[in-house]
Amino acid sequence: DAGVIQSPRHEVTEMGQEVTLRCKPISGHDYLFWYRQTMMRGLELLIYFNNNVPIDDSGMPEDRFSAKMPNASFSTLKIQPSEPRDSAVYFCASSLARLAGGRGFFGPGTRLTVL
Amino acid sequence: EDKVVQSPLSLVVHEGDTVTLNCSYEVTNFRSLLWYKQEKKAPTFLFMLTSSGIEKKSGRLSSILDKKELFSILNITATQTGDSAVYLCAAYNTDKLIFGTGTRLQVFP
């Protein structure tokens, strides 16, 4: 298995532009998580899905952020409009709920820089 | 509010030293405690602990969970420069992982 796949790996954009981050979870995993990591705040959970349904989006910072999971093999995190304070590494992770402990497998992350 | 607190925030040691990293948690519907190592990329899984008092060991790393006192420790013996990383602990409830802010370990030759 290729593991969790994220694209792009790096994104540099200007303030005000729309940014779309993509994630392909491990096949068969029924949970998908989006995290954001910054030096100041560490690793924060933004939103997670179970069987493609958003379960908890309380970590989404504001309305500029949205996430979708149209099918079991694809999810997007969109920021519109982007701001410099959104600069961070965004990780996607997936897990199989039946596994005890819900061990999460992380993708390589997308490093976003908003100028 | 669920929270996971790690200490110390950072640690600087010399090769060969032994270090202990701490993680305390207050999480509803707690199921397990996980440790990750993060170098300049995604977190990689180290241990998952579900039962109190049972040590998990992998080479020079070991970890134990105390569900009564709500904490876990990660020990690294005979540290090497390759152990330099951020170590994250996370508490798993029925649905999600709640992460601490991490301990940054730097091991110098």
mmCIF file of C-alpha atoms in Angstrom:
data_model
loop_
_atom_site.group_PDB
_atom_site.id
_atom_site.type_symbol
_atom_site.label_atom_id
_atom_site.label_comp_id
_atom_site.label_asym_id
_atom_site.label_seq_id
_atom_site.Cartn_x
_atom_site.Cartn_y
_atom_site.Cartn_z
ATOM 1 C CA ASP A 1 0.000 0.000 0.000
ATOM 2 C CA ALA A 2 1.292 3.484 -0.854
ATOM 3 C CA GLY A 3 0.131 4.950 2.427
ATOM 4 C CA VAL A 4 -1.726 8.227 2.766
ATOM 5 C CA ILE A 5 -1.076 10.437 -0.253
ATOM 6 C CA GLN A 6 -1.221 14.206 -0.124
ATOM 7 C CA SER A 7 -0.819 16.808 -2.821
ATOM 8 C CA PRO A 8 0.696 19.189 -3.406
ATOM 9 C CA ARG A 9 3.696 18.706 -1.109
ATOM 10 C CA HIS A 10 4.452 22.411 -1.174
ATOM 11 C CA GLU A 11 2.227 25.333 -2.003
ATOM 12 C CA VAL A 12 3.178 28.986 -2.139
ATOM 13 C CA THR A 13 0.412 31.450 -2.823
ATOM 14 C CA GLU A 14 -0.512 35.050 -2.348
ATOM 15 C CA MET A 15 -2.936 36.353 0.210
ATOM 16 C CA GLY A 16 -6.492 36.254 -1.044
ATOM 17 C CA GLN A 17 -6.016 33.294 -3.343
ATOM 18 C CA GLU A 18 -7.940 30.055 -3.035
ATOM 19 C CA VAL A 19 -5.929 27.023 -1.909
ATOM 20 C CA THR A 20 -7.020 23.398 -2.266
ATOM 21 C CA LEU A 21 -5.190 20.594 -0.509
ATOM 22 C CA ARG A 22 -5.837 16.997 -1.470
ATOM 23 C CA CYS A 23 -5.678 13.687 0.346
ATOM 24 C CA LYS A 24 -6.069 10.062 -0.614
ATOM 25 C CA PRO A 25 -6.425 7.841 2.478
ATOM 26 C CA ILE A 26 -5.247 4.282 2.808
ATOM 27 C CA SER A 27 -7.664 1.976 1.052
ATOM 28 C CA GLY A 28 -10.174 0.468 3.462
ATOM 29 C CA HIS A 29 -9.703 3.060 6.178
ATOM 30 C CA ASP A 30 -12.990 4.567 7.275
ATOM 31 C CA TYR A 31 -11.702 7.544 9.261
ATOM 32 C CA LEU A 32 -9.960 10.553 7.717
ATOM 33 C CA PHE A 33 -8.464 13.438 9.669
ATOM 34 C CA TRP A 34 -7.138 16.842 8.676
ATOM 35 C CA TYR A 35 -4.536 18.419 10.982
ATOM 36 C CA ARG A 36 -2.643 21.675 10.922
ATOM 37 C CA GLN A 37 0.781 22.051 12.509
ATOM 38 C CA THR A 38 2.509 25.298 13.415
ATOM 39 C CA MET A 39 5.390 26.093 15.707
ATOM 40 C CA MET A 40 3.152 28.102 17.982
ATOM 41 C CA ARG A 41 0.177 25.772 18.306
ATOM 42 C CA GLY A 42 1.574 22.332 17.548
ATOM 43 C CA LEU A 43 -0.610 19.736 15.862
ATOM 44 C CA GLU A 44 -4.278 20.738 15.803
ATOM 45 C CA LEU A 45 -7.177 18.632 14.595
ATOM 46 C CA LEU A 46 -9.254 20.616 12.103
ATOM 47 C CA ILE A 47 -11.933 18.144 11.030
ATOM 48 C CA TYR A 48 -12.504 14.439 10.704
ATOM 49 C CA PHE A 49 -14.747 12.187 8.661
ATOM 50 C CA ASN A 50 -16.178 8.752 9.269
ATOM 51 C CA ASN A 51 -17.400 6.872 6.210
ATOM 52 C CA ASN A 52 -17.170 10.121 4.217
ATOM 53 C CA VAL A 53 -19.403 12.016 6.644
ATOM 54 C CA PRO A 54 -17.971 14.976 8.586
ATOM 55 C CA ILE A 55 -18.224 14.146 12.281
ATOM 56 C CA ASP A 56 -16.495 17.005 14.075
ATOM 57 C CA ASP A 57 -15.430 20.260 12.440
ATOM 58 C CA SER A 58 -15.028 22.229 15.644
ATOM 59 C CA GLY A 59 -11.338 22.670 14.945
ATOM 60 C CA MET A 60 -11.886 24.493 11.667
ATOM 61 C CA PRO A 61 -10.642 27.990 12.416
ATOM 62 C CA GLU A 62 -13.252 29.975 10.517
ATOM 63 C CA ASP A 63 -15.562 30.051 7.532
ATOM 64 C CA ARG A 64 -12.674 30.486 5.147
ATOM 65 C CA PHE A 65 -11.885 26.818 5.703
ATOM 66 C CA SER A 66 -13.978 24.010 4.257
ATOM 67 C CA ALA A 67 -13.447 20.290 3.782
ATOM 68 C CA LYS A 68 -15.176 17.668 1.712
ATOM 69 C CA MET A 69 -14.970 13.942 1.248
ATOM 70 C CA PRO A 70 -16.966 13.053 -1.855
ATOM 71 C CA ASN A 71 -15.951 9.394 -1.738
ATOM 72 C CA ALA A 72 -13.941 6.946 0.352
ATOM 73 C CA SER A 73 -10.716 7.579 -1.535
ATOM 74 C CA PHE A 74 -10.523 11.350 -1.718
ATOM 75 C CA SER A 75 -10.793 14.419 0.460
ATOM 76 C CA THR A 76 -10.066 18.108 0.006
ATOM 77 C CA LEU A 77 -9.358 20.963 2.369
ATOM 78 C CA LYS A 78 -10.011 24.360 0.873
ATOM 79 C CA ILE A 79 -9.034 27.788 2.137
ATOM 80 C CA GLN A 80 -10.734 30.734 0.480
ATOM 81 C CA PRO A 81 -9.489 33.426 0.726
ATOM 82 C CA SER A 82 -6.100 32.482 2.142
ATOM 83 C CA GLU A 83 -4.244 34.663 4.648
ATOM 84 C CA PRO A 84 -0.599 34.716 5.794
ATOM 85 C CA ARG A 85 -1.592 33.277 9.189
ATOM 86 C CA ASP A 86 -2.767 30.127 7.398
ATOM 87 C CA SER A 87 0.843 29.280 6.648
ATOM 88 C CA ALA A 88 1.475 25.880 8.210
ATOM 89 C CA VAL A 89 1.974 22.228 7.425
ATOM 90 C CA TYR A 90 -1.317 20.473 6.808
ATOM 91 C CA PHE A 91 -1.436 16.743 7.457
ATOM 92 C CA CYS A 92 -4.029 14.236 6.445
ATOM 93 C CA ALA A 93 -4.283 10.977 8.375
ATOM 94 C CA SER A 94 -6.468 7.911 8.067
ATOM 95 C CA SER A 95 -7.305 5.028 10.343
ATOM 96 C CA LEU A 96 -9.376 1.907 10.535
ATOM 97 C CA ALA A 97 -11.790 2.207 13.413
ATOM 98 C CA ARG A 98 -11.859 -1.512 14.025
ATOM 99 C CA LEU A 99 -8.187 -1.415 15.026
ATOM 100 C CA ALA A 100 -7.884 -1.060 18.766
ATOM 101 C CA GLY A 101 -6.698 2.391 19.687
ATOM 102 C CA GLY A 102 -7.433 3.982 16.339
ATOM 103 C CA ARG A 103 -3.800 4.232 15.307
ATOM 104 C CA GLY A 104 -3.565 6.935 12.694
ATOM 105 C CA PHE A 105 -1.366 6.809 9.622
ATOM 106 C CA PHE A 106 -0.149 10.214 8.508
ATOM 107 C CA GLY A 107 0.473 11.491 5.042
ATOM 108 C CA PRO A 108 3.657 13.415 4.228
ATOM 109 C CA GLY A 109 1.945 16.771 4.678
ATOM 110 C CA THR A 110 1.500 19.879 2.556
ATOM 111 C CA ARG A 111 3.621 22.855 3.492
ATOM 112 C CA LEU A 112 1.560 25.943 2.758
ATOM 113 C CA THR A 113 3.078 29.401 2.578
ATOM 114 C CA VAL A 114 0.777 32.362 2.089
ATOM 115 C CA LEU A 115 2.612 35.561 1.195
ATOM 116 C CA GLU B 1 -12.258 20.240 27.460
ATOM 117 C CA ASP B 2 -10.019 17.352 26.449
ATOM 118 C CA LYS B 3 -6.340 18.109 26.802
ATOM 119 C CA VAL B 4 -2.942 16.461 26.605
ATOM 120 C CA VAL B 5 0.071 18.102 28.227
ATOM 121 C CA GLN B 6 3.663 17.150 27.593
ATOM 122 C CA SER B 7 6.771 18.045 29.530
ATOM 123 C CA PRO B 8 9.393 19.210 29.225
ATOM 124 C CA LEU B 9 8.846 21.350 26.149
ATOM 125 C CA SER B 10 12.422 20.828 25.124
ATOM 126 C CA LEU B 11 15.401 18.827 26.242
ATOM 127 C CA VAL B 12 19.078 18.994 25.306
ATOM 128 C CA VAL B 13 21.308 16.035 26.207
ATOM 129 C CA HIS B 14 24.559 14.383 25.199
ATOM 130 C CA GLU B 15 24.832 11.056 23.476
ATOM 131 C CA GLY B 16 24.606 8.207 25.931
ATOM 132 C CA ASP B 17 22.285 10.004 28.330
ATOM 133 C CA THR B 18 18.932 8.570 29.344
ATOM 134 C CA VAL B 19 15.847 10.754 28.983
ATOM 135 C CA THR B 20 12.288 10.556 30.266
ATOM 136 C CA LEU B 21 9.477 12.350 28.480
ATOM 137 C CA ASN B 22 6.173 12.946 30.241
ATOM 138 C CA CYS B 23 2.614 13.053 29.013
ATOM 139 C CA SER B 24 -0.500 13.708 31.093
ATOM 140 C CA TYR B 25 -4.020 13.653 29.779
ATOM 141 C CA GLU B 26 -7.599 14.528 30.610
ATOM 142 C CA VAL B 27 -9.753 13.011 27.920
ATOM 143 C CA THR B 28 -13.321 11.795 28.048
ATOM 144 C CA ASN B 29 -13.941 8.254 26.792
ATOM 145 C CA PHE B 30 -10.232 7.562 26.849
ATOM 146 C CA ARG B 31 -9.197 4.429 24.991
ATOM 147 C CA SER B 32 -5.440 4.490 24.498
ATOM 148 C CA LEU B 33 -2.287 6.587 24.538
ATOM 149 C CA LEU B 34 -0.028 6.801 21.507
ATOM 150 C CA TRP B 35 3.526 8.067 21.079
ATOM 151 C CA TYR B 36 4.899 9.419 17.808
ATOM 152 C CA LYS B 37 8.312 10.594 16.685
ATOM 153 C CA GLN B 38 8.443 13.528 14.301
ATOM 154 C CA GLU B 39 11.544 14.571 12.465
ATOM 155 C CA LYS B 40 11.277 16.978 9.555
ATOM 156 C CA LYS B 41 8.248 15.234 8.147
ATOM 157 C CA ALA B 42 5.093 13.424 9.221
ATOM 158 C CA PRO B 43 4.774 11.854 12.667
ATOM 159 C CA THR B 44 5.748 8.200 12.732
ATOM 160 C CA PHE B 45 4.150 5.795 15.132
ATOM 161 C CA LEU B 46 6.156 4.454 18.089
ATOM 162 C CA PHE B 47 3.849 2.893 20.656
ATOM 163 C CA MET B 48 0.226 2.406 21.543
ATOM 164 C CA LEU B 49 -0.660 1.778 25.186
ATOM 165 C CA THR B 50 -4.041 0.607 26.370
ATOM 166 C CA SER B 51 -3.384 -1.074 29.700
ATOM 167 C CA SER B 52 -1.885 0.331 32.861
ATOM 168 C CA GLY B 53 1.454 -0.890 34.115
ATOM 169 C CA ILE B 54 2.472 -2.904 31.067
ATOM 170 C CA GLU B 55 5.696 -1.640 29.577
ATOM 171 C CA LYS B 56 6.096 -1.579 25.839
ATOM 172 C CA LYS B 57 9.633 -1.788 24.560
ATOM 173 C CA SER B 58 11.331 -1.303 21.228
ATOM 174 C CA GLY B 59 15.087 -1.289 21.308
ATOM 175 C CA ARG B 60 16.244 1.607 23.452
ATOM 176 C CA LEU B 61 12.744 3.065 23.712
ATOM 177 C CA SER B 62 10.164 2.039 26.252
ATOM 178 C CA SER B 63 6.869 3.414 27.445
ATOM 179 C CA ILE B 64 4.329 2.803 30.158
ATOM 180 C CA LEU B 65 0.838 4.044 30.956
ATOM 181 C CA ASP B 66 -0.784 4.826 34.300
ATOM 182 C CA LYS B 67 -4.547 5.068 33.788
ATOM 183 C CA LYS B 68 -5.198 5.874 37.423
ATOM 184 C CA GLU B 69 -2.925 8.902 37.496
ATOM 185 C CA LEU B 70 -3.614 9.719 33.822
ATOM 186 C CA PHE B 71 -0.091 9.877 32.517
ATOM 187 C CA SER B 72 2.456 8.102 30.408
ATOM 188 C CA ILE B 73 6.219 8.260 30.114
ATOM 189 C CA LEU B 74 8.539 7.547 27.234
ATOM 190 C CA ASN B 75 12.075 6.525 28.124
ATOM 191 C CA ILE B 76 15.026 6.567 25.779
ATOM 192 C CA THR B 77 18.231 4.993 27.039
ATOM 193 C CA ALA B 78 21.733 5.484 25.610
ATOM 194 C CA THR B 79 20.509 8.323 23.401
ATOM 195 C CA GLN B 80 21.985 8.822 19.936
ATOM 196 C CA THR B 81 22.017 11.858 17.658
ATOM 197 C CA GLY B 82 19.435 10.093 15.513
ATOM 198 C CA ASP B 83 16.977 10.311 18.399
ATOM 199 C CA SER B 84 16.812 14.082 17.920
ATOM 200 C CA ALA B 85 13.200 14.850 17.045
ATOM 201 C CA VAL B 86 9.915 16.108 18.428
ATOM 202 C CA TYR B 87 8.124 13.420 20.405
ATOM 203 C CA LEU B 88 4.365 13.679 20.398
ATOM 204 C CA CYS B 89 1.914 11.901 22.600
ATOM 205 C CA ALA B 90 -1.751 11.625 21.753
ATOM 206 C CA ALA B 91 -4.754 10.365 23.648
ATOM 207 C CA TYR B 92 -7.302 8.423 21.667
ATOM 208 C CA ASN B 93 -10.952 8.558 22.664
ATOM 209 C CA THR B 94 -13.735 6.815 20.852
ATOM 210 C CA ASP B 95 -13.149 8.761 17.647
ATOM 211 C CA LYS B 96 -10.053 10.883 17.464
ATOM 212 C CA LEU B 97 -6.517 11.555 18.578
ATOM 213 C CA ILE B 98 -5.877 14.573 20.790
ATOM 214 C CA PHE B 99 -2.261 15.618 20.577
ATOM 215 C CA GLY B 100 0.040 17.306 23.020
ATOM 216 C CA THR B 101 2.353 20.065 21.825
ATOM 217 C CA GLY B 102 5.352 17.771 21.880
ATOM 218 C CA THR B 103 8.774 17.579 23.490
ATOM 219 C CA ARG B 104 11.692 18.649 21.332
ATOM 220 C CA LEU B 105 14.706 16.461 22.056
ATOM 221 C CA GLN B 106 18.161 17.435 20.864
ATOM 222 C CA VAL B 107 20.990 14.954 21.307
ATOM 223 C CA PHE B 108 24.509 16.277 20.822
ATOM 224 C CA PRO B 109 27.602 14.144 20.237
#
